[in-house]
Amino acid sequence: MDNDEESKKEKEGTRPEEEAEDKKPASGDPSLRVRPVNTNVDSEDFRYGDLNQILEDLQDGKIGINGGRDMRDANVAEVQDKQPEKAEEAKTSGKPGGKNNPPEKPSLFREVLSWIEVLVIAVVIAFVLDRFIIANSQVPSGSMENTIMTGSRVIGSRLSYKFGEPDRGDIAIFIYPDDEAKGIKTYYVKRIIGMPGDTVDIHDGGVYLNGSDTPLDEPYIAEPMENEPAMHFEVPEGCYFMMGDNRNYSNDSRRWEHPYVKRDKLVAKVLFRYFPGFKWLDN
């Protein structure tokens, strides 16, 4: 009898700390710790649901012994699965070719309009260059051989005579005075021989300037001039006397009805030949 009472006393004297230690899980995982029950919670608030719902949740694996940790791991895995999708949406959204903005296909009208704009700009640039900066000319005859051959194309600088004065020996593009008198604009290419105020005498196969006894040195002529009757010219102020390098086959100031070219009819100074081949012609 005494033993039963002592045993009963020992059981009744068990310390709360010992009971708590007995209730601790063997594992050190914090998710497996037993949480104290709040005895102040109303039974209606504490209810999970009916027994059938609890059994279904257990079968589906929604709750279990390690339910806290399992659900937390599932939530982490779900977030990790969604992160690549969100990153992909962030990359593609708001950009051409993305899910929200498919690539815009240029219309035929816009493409044609862009080509027209390019052509208009090119035409304007070409017009400005040809009108104010350069002169592109083809020499159709052999009057300037062997310096410029028949059919050659040359480039002249309009700026040279806009901001500078012509010099003797320049190869110039100018308006042919006989055609201009008829209301026709024809461009010729010749060499400047006589300057304003010069006297030009041609005899004995040579050109003599300002009464000189020595003929003008002309290394550029194709061949010596043939003898012909002497000619005398007095170049007016503001005018120039022009001759071709191929003297025996050149229609130049010696043959014209209006033999002098006015200063404002000099269009450009020839700089180079670009076809056929390149040749620098500026003295």
PDB file of C-alpha atoms in Angstrom, residues 6-204:
ATOM      1  CA  GLU A   6       4.694   6.587  -3.191  1.00  0.00           C
ATOM      2  CA  SER A   7       4.297   5.701  -6.859  1.00  0.00           C
ATOM      3  CA  LYS A   8       1.246   7.902  -7.077  1.00  0.00           C
ATOM      4  CA  LYS A   9       3.123  10.768  -5.415  1.00  0.00           C
ATOM      5  CA  GLU A  10       6.006  10.372  -7.802  1.00  0.00           C
ATOM      6  CA  LYS A  11       3.664  10.580 -10.763  1.00  0.00           C
ATOM      7  CA  GLU A  12       1.864  13.588  -9.339  1.00  0.00           C
ATOM      8  CA  GLY A  13       5.155  15.258  -8.561  1.00  0.00           C
ATOM      9  CA  THR A  14       6.529  15.142 -12.070  1.00  0.00           C
ATOM     10  CA  ARG A  15       7.917  18.553 -13.006  1.00  0.00           C
ATOM     11  CA  PRO A  16       6.473  20.564 -15.916  1.00  0.00           C
ATOM     12  CA  GLU A  17       9.999  20.917 -17.389  1.00  0.00           C
ATOM     13  CA  GLU A  18      10.294  17.152 -17.656  1.00  0.00           C
ATOM     14  CA  GLU A  19       6.935  16.918 -19.382  1.00  0.00           C
ATOM     15  CA  ALA A  20       7.998  19.562 -21.913  1.00  0.00           C
ATOM     16  CA  GLU A  21      11.256  17.746 -22.595  1.00  0.00           C
ATOM     17  CA  ASP A  22       9.330  14.502 -23.182  1.00  0.00           C
ATOM     18  CA  LYS A  23       7.140  16.302 -25.722  1.00  0.00           C
ATOM     19  CA  LYS A  24      10.131  17.679 -27.715  1.00  0.00           C
ATOM     20  CA  PRO A  25      10.655  15.890 -31.065  1.00  0.00           C
ATOM     21  CA  ALA A  26      13.742  13.780 -31.556  1.00  0.00           C
ATOM     22  CA  SER A  27      14.770  15.790 -34.585  1.00  0.00           C
ATOM     23  CA  GLY A  28      16.280  19.254 -34.265  1.00  0.00           C
ATOM     24  CA  ASP A  29      14.110  20.584 -37.127  1.00  0.00           C
ATOM     25  CA  PRO A  30      12.223  23.667 -35.822  1.00  0.00           C
ATOM     26  CA  SER A  31       9.256  22.814 -38.011  1.00  0.00           C
ATOM     27  CA  LEU A  32       8.706  19.621 -36.054  1.00  0.00           C
ATOM     28  CA  ARG A  33       8.468  21.282 -32.673  1.00  0.00           C
ATOM     29  CA  VAL A  34       5.166  20.854 -30.825  1.00  0.00           C
ATOM     30  CA  ARG A  35       3.458  24.185 -30.389  1.00  0.00           C
ATOM     31  CA  PRO A  36       1.537  24.847 -27.153  1.00  0.00           C
ATOM     32  CA  VAL A  37      -2.205  24.857 -27.461  1.00  0.00           C
ATOM     33  CA  ASN A  38      -3.939  28.133 -26.841  1.00  0.00           C
ATOM     34  CA  THR A  39      -6.712  27.094 -24.446  1.00  0.00           C
ATOM     35  CA  ASN A  40      -8.382  30.490 -24.824  1.00  0.00           C
ATOM     36  CA  VAL A  41      -9.253  29.888 -28.504  1.00  0.00           C
ATOM     37  CA  ASP A  42     -12.918  29.246 -29.136  1.00  0.00           C
ATOM     38  CA  SER A  43     -13.709  25.774 -30.335  1.00  0.00           C
ATOM     39  CA  GLU A  44     -15.402  27.208 -33.465  1.00  0.00           C
ATOM     40  CA  ASP A  45     -12.191  29.072 -34.487  1.00  0.00           C
ATOM     41  CA  PHE A  46      -9.977  26.091 -33.812  1.00  0.00           C
ATOM     42  CA  ARG A  47     -12.004  23.694 -35.979  1.00  0.00           C
ATOM     43  CA  TYR A  48     -10.274  22.546 -39.247  1.00  0.00           C
ATOM     44  CA  GLY A  49     -13.378  21.104 -40.729  1.00  0.00           C
ATOM     45  CA  ASP A  50     -15.204  17.877 -40.642  1.00  0.00           C
ATOM     46  CA  LEU A  51     -13.461  14.543 -40.426  1.00  0.00           C
ATOM     47  CA  ASN A  52     -14.028  13.687 -44.068  1.00  0.00           C
ATOM     48  CA  GLN A  53     -12.210  16.854 -45.183  1.00  0.00           C
ATOM     49  CA  ILE A  54      -9.295  16.040 -42.902  1.00  0.00           C
ATOM     50  CA  LEU A  55      -9.021  12.529 -44.303  1.00  0.00           C
ATOM     51  CA  GLU A  56      -9.077  13.837 -47.875  1.00  0.00           C
ATOM     52  CA  ASP A  57      -6.331  16.328 -47.043  1.00  0.00           C
ATOM     53  CA  LEU A  58      -4.247  13.527 -45.516  1.00  0.00           C
ATOM     54  CA  GLN A  59      -4.704  11.354 -48.622  1.00  0.00           C
ATOM     55  CA  ASP A  60      -3.804  14.251 -50.945  1.00  0.00           C
ATOM     56  CA  GLY A  61      -0.711  15.007 -48.892  1.00  0.00           C
ATOM     57  CA  LYS A  62      -1.887  18.513 -48.086  1.00  0.00           C
ATOM     58  CA  ILE A  63      -1.373  17.938 -44.372  1.00  0.00           C
ATOM     59  CA  GLY A  64       0.765  15.467 -42.466  1.00  0.00           C
ATOM     60  CA  ILE A  65       3.144  14.957 -39.651  1.00  0.00           C
ATOM     61  CA  ASN A  66       5.730  17.240 -41.299  1.00  0.00           C
ATOM     62  CA  GLY A  67       3.054  19.350 -42.971  1.00  0.00           C
ATOM     63  CA  GLY A  68       4.610  22.676 -42.040  1.00  0.00           C
ATOM     64  CA  ARG A  69       7.962  21.895 -43.611  1.00  0.00           C
ATOM     65  CA  ASP A  70       6.393  20.125 -46.642  1.00  0.00           C
ATOM     66  CA  MET A  71       4.125  23.037 -47.455  1.00  0.00           C
ATOM     67  CA  ARG A  72       6.982  25.509 -46.999  1.00  0.00           C
ATOM     68  CA  ASP A  73       9.187  23.485 -49.350  1.00  0.00           C
ATOM     69  CA  ALA A  74       6.358  23.237 -51.869  1.00  0.00           C
ATOM     70  CA  ASN A  75       5.809  26.978 -51.756  1.00  0.00           C
ATOM     71  CA  VAL A  76       9.537  27.630 -52.291  1.00  0.00           C
ATOM     72  CA  ALA A  77       9.609  25.220 -55.227  1.00  0.00           C
ATOM     73  CA  GLU A  78       6.532  26.888 -56.742  1.00  0.00           C
ATOM     74  CA  VAL A  79       8.115  30.342 -56.437  1.00  0.00           C
ATOM     75  CA  GLN A  80      11.327  29.092 -58.017  1.00  0.00           C
ATOM     76  CA  ASP A  81       9.360  27.559 -60.898  1.00  0.00           C
ATOM     77  CA  LYS A  82       7.578  30.835 -61.561  1.00  0.00           C
ATOM     78  CA  GLN A  83      10.715  33.019 -61.446  1.00  0.00           C
ATOM     79  CA  PRO A  84      12.039  31.976 -64.919  1.00  0.00           C
ATOM     80  CA  GLU A  85       8.587  32.624 -66.397  1.00  0.00           C
ATOM     81  CA  LYS A  86       8.455  36.088 -64.817  1.00  0.00           C
ATOM     82  CA  ALA A  87      11.994  36.860 -66.005  1.00  0.00           C
ATOM     83  CA  GLU A  88      11.087  35.792 -69.546  1.00  0.00           C
ATOM     84  CA  GLU A  89       7.958  37.936 -69.465  1.00  0.00           C
ATOM     85  CA  ALA A  90      10.024  40.892 -68.241  1.00  0.00           C
ATOM     86  CA  LYS A  91      12.423  40.424 -71.144  1.00  0.00           C
ATOM     87  CA  THR A  92       9.753  40.106 -73.793  1.00  0.00           C
ATOM     88  CA  SER A  93       7.086  42.514 -72.526  1.00  0.00           C
ATOM     89  CA  GLY A  94       7.274  46.065 -73.867  1.00  0.00           C
ATOM     90  CA  LYS A  95       9.765  45.205 -76.618  1.00  0.00           C
ATOM     91  CA  PRO A  96       9.197  44.581 -80.332  1.00  0.00           C
ATOM     92  CA  GLY A  97       8.900  40.905 -80.939  1.00  0.00           C
ATOM     93  CA  GLY A  98       7.738  40.165 -77.373  1.00  0.00           C
ATOM     94  CA  LYS A  99       4.494  38.546 -76.276  1.00  0.00           C
ATOM     95  CA  ASN A 100       2.771  41.885 -75.771  1.00  0.00           C
ATOM     96  CA  ASN A 101       4.301  43.638 -78.782  1.00  0.00           C
ATOM     97  CA  PRO A 102       4.749  41.510 -81.892  1.00  0.00           C
ATOM     98  CA  PRO A 103       7.262  42.905 -84.466  1.00  0.00           C
ATOM     99  CA  GLU A 104       5.772  45.614 -86.611  1.00  0.00           C
ATOM    100  CA  LYS A 105       5.882  44.781 -90.294  1.00  0.00           C
ATOM    101  CA  PRO A 106       6.781  47.818 -92.443  1.00  0.00           C
ATOM    102  CA  SER A 107       4.061  48.571 -94.918  1.00  0.00           C
ATOM    103  CA  LEU A 108       4.745  48.774 -98.643  1.00  0.00           C
ATOM    104  CA  PHE A 109       3.758  52.426 -98.602  1.00  0.00           C
ATOM    105  CA  ARG A 110       6.344  53.285 -95.936  1.00  0.00           C
ATOM    106  CA  GLU A 111       9.064  51.384 -97.765  1.00  0.00           C
ATOM    107  CA  VAL A 112       8.299  53.155-101.046  1.00  0.00           C
ATOM    108  CA  LEU A 113       8.184  56.489 -99.238  1.00  0.00           C
ATOM    109  CA  SER A 114      11.621  55.870 -97.688  1.00  0.00           C
ATOM    110  CA  TRP A 115      13.099  55.126-101.128  1.00  0.00           C
ATOM    111  CA  ILE A 116      11.536  58.287-102.544  1.00  0.00           C
ATOM    112  CA  GLU A 117      13.077  60.315 -99.719  1.00  0.00           C
ATOM    113  CA  VAL A 118      16.527  58.865-100.469  1.00  0.00           C
ATOM    114  CA  LEU A 119      16.175  59.614-104.185  1.00  0.00           C
ATOM    115  CA  VAL A 120      15.008  63.178-103.548  1.00  0.00           C
ATOM    116  CA  ILE A 121      17.941  63.849-101.220  1.00  0.00           C
ATOM    117  CA  ALA A 122      20.375  62.397-103.770  1.00  0.00           C
ATOM    118  CA  VAL A 123      18.910  64.536-106.554  1.00  0.00           C
ATOM    119  CA  VAL A 124      19.119  67.681-104.430  1.00  0.00           C
ATOM    120  CA  ILE A 125      22.752  66.991-103.508  1.00  0.00           C
ATOM    121  CA  ALA A 126      23.662  66.276-107.134  1.00  0.00           C
ATOM    122  CA  PHE A 127      21.902  69.464-108.257  1.00  0.00           C
ATOM    123  CA  VAL A 128      23.700  71.618-105.694  1.00  0.00           C
ATOM    124  CA  LEU A 129      27.072  70.083-106.567  1.00  0.00           C
ATOM    125  CA  ASP A 130      26.616  70.453-110.329  1.00  0.00           C
ATOM    126  CA  ARG A 131      25.076  73.911-110.112  1.00  0.00           C
ATOM    127  CA  PHE A 132      27.368  75.615-107.651  1.00  0.00           C
ATOM    128  CA  ILE A 133      30.494  73.536-107.007  1.00  0.00           C
ATOM    129  CA  ILE A 134      31.567  71.328-109.915  1.00  0.00           C
ATOM    130  CA  ALA A 135      31.000  71.018-113.661  1.00  0.00           C
ATOM    131  CA  ASN A 136      30.894  67.615-115.287  1.00  0.00           C
ATOM    132  CA  SER A 137      31.638  67.763-119.006  1.00  0.00           C
ATOM    133  CA  GLN A 138      32.293  65.403-121.899  1.00  0.00           C
ATOM    134  CA  VAL A 139      34.672  66.412-124.673  1.00  0.00           C
ATOM    135  CA  PRO A 140      33.082  65.190-127.943  1.00  0.00           C
ATOM    136  CA  SER A 141      35.889  66.142-130.328  1.00  0.00           C
ATOM    137  CA  GLY A 142      39.651  65.812-130.658  1.00  0.00           C
ATOM    138  CA  SER A 143      40.381  69.551-130.390  1.00  0.00           C
ATOM    139  CA  MET A 144      42.203  69.091-127.049  1.00  0.00           C
ATOM    140  CA  GLU A 145      44.238  66.008-127.940  1.00  0.00           C
ATOM    141  CA  ASN A 146      46.602  64.758-126.647  1.00  0.00           C
ATOM    142  CA  THR A 147      45.732  66.427-123.335  1.00  0.00           C
ATOM    143  CA  ILE A 148      42.074  65.335-123.401  1.00  0.00           C
ATOM    144  CA  MET A 149      41.106  62.596-125.818  1.00  0.00           C
ATOM    145  CA  THR A 150      37.842  62.351-127.735  1.00  0.00           C
ATOM    146  CA  GLY A 151      34.984  61.142-125.515  1.00  0.00           C
ATOM    147  CA  SER A 152      36.815  61.834-122.273  1.00  0.00           C
ATOM    148  CA  ARG A 153      34.898  63.113-119.262  1.00  0.00           C
ATOM    149  CA  VAL A 154      36.327  65.840-117.059  1.00  0.00           C
ATOM    150  CA  ILE A 155      35.478  67.564-113.790  1.00  0.00           C
ATOM    151  CA  GLY A 156      35.831  71.316-113.408  1.00  0.00           C
ATOM    152  CA  SER A 157      35.670  73.544-110.348  1.00  0.00           C
ATOM    153  CA  ARG A 158      33.097  76.326-110.487  1.00  0.00           C
ATOM    154  CA  LEU A 159      34.528  77.782-107.298  1.00  0.00           C
ATOM    155  CA  SER A 160      37.874  78.487-108.994  1.00  0.00           C
ATOM    156  CA  TYR A 161      36.348  81.286-111.080  1.00  0.00           C
ATOM    157  CA  LYS A 162      33.806  82.313-108.427  1.00  0.00           C
ATOM    158  CA  PHE A 163      36.511  83.238-105.944  1.00  0.00           C
ATOM    159  CA  GLY A 164      39.592  83.510-108.152  1.00  0.00           C
ATOM    160  CA  GLU A 165      40.760  84.850-111.496  1.00  0.00           C
ATOM    161  CA  PRO A 166      41.563  82.829-114.628  1.00  0.00           C
ATOM    162  CA  ASP A 167      45.218  82.332-115.569  1.00  0.00           C
ATOM    163  CA  ARG A 168      46.911  81.855-118.879  1.00  0.00           C
ATOM    164  CA  GLY A 169      47.188  78.152-119.612  1.00  0.00           C
ATOM    165  CA  ASP A 170      44.023  77.164-117.695  1.00  0.00           C
ATOM    166  CA  ILE A 171      41.836  74.565-119.364  1.00  0.00           C
ATOM    167  CA  ALA A 172      38.367  76.050-119.016  1.00  0.00           C
ATOM    168  CA  ILE A 173      34.766  75.035-119.562  1.00  0.00           C
ATOM    169  CA  PHE A 174      32.878  77.989-121.065  1.00  0.00           C
ATOM    170  CA  ILE A 175      29.823  78.951-123.105  1.00  0.00           C
ATOM    171  CA  TYR A 176      30.556  78.971-126.836  1.00  0.00           C
ATOM    172  CA  PRO A 177      30.037  82.643-127.903  1.00  0.00           C
ATOM    173  CA  ASP A 178      28.744  81.995-131.451  1.00  0.00           C
ATOM    174  CA  ASP A 179      25.936  79.724-130.191  1.00  0.00           C
ATOM    175  CA  GLU A 180      25.154  82.117-127.340  1.00  0.00           C
ATOM    176  CA  ALA A 181      24.589  84.862-129.920  1.00  0.00           C
ATOM    177  CA  LYS A 182      21.885  82.590-131.405  1.00  0.00           C
ATOM    178  CA  GLY A 183      20.270  81.941-128.027  1.00  0.00           C
ATOM    179  CA  ILE A 184      21.826  78.476-127.705  1.00  0.00           C
ATOM    180  CA  LYS A 185      23.880  77.407-124.701  1.00  0.00           C
ATOM    181  CA  THR A 186      26.744  75.114-125.746  1.00  0.00           C
ATOM    182  CA  TYR A 187      29.718  74.294-123.531  1.00  0.00           C
ATOM    183  CA  TYR A 188      33.232  74.108-124.951  1.00  0.00           C
ATOM    184  CA  VAL A 189      36.529  73.045-123.413  1.00  0.00           C
ATOM    185  CA  LYS A 190      39.646  74.973-124.533  1.00  0.00           C
ATOM    186  CA  ARG A 191      42.829  76.460-123.136  1.00  0.00           C
ATOM    187  CA  ILE A 192      43.158  80.145-122.205  1.00  0.00           C
ATOM    188  CA  ILE A 193      45.877  81.717-124.387  1.00  0.00           C
ATOM    189  CA  GLY A 194      45.118  85.449-124.487  1.00  0.00           C
ATOM    190  CA  MET A 195      44.352  87.420-121.325  1.00  0.00           C
ATOM    191  CA  PRO A 196      42.363  90.680-121.150  1.00  0.00           C
ATOM    192  CA  GLY A 197      44.271  93.473-122.976  1.00  0.00           C
ATOM    193  CA  ASP A 198      46.677  91.070-124.753  1.00  0.00           C
ATOM    194  CA  THR A 199      47.549  91.188-128.418  1.00  0.00           C
ATOM    195  CA  VAL A 200      47.788  87.788-130.071  1.00  0.00           C
ATOM    196  CA  ASP A 201      49.648  87.278-133.348  1.00  0.00           C
ATOM    197  CA  ILE A 202      49.721  83.929-135.087  1.00  0.00           C
ATOM    198  CA  HIS A 203      52.179  83.324-137.909  1.00  0.00           C
ATOM    199  CA  ASP A 204      54.941  80.981-138.982  1.00  0.00           C
TER     200      ASP A 204
END
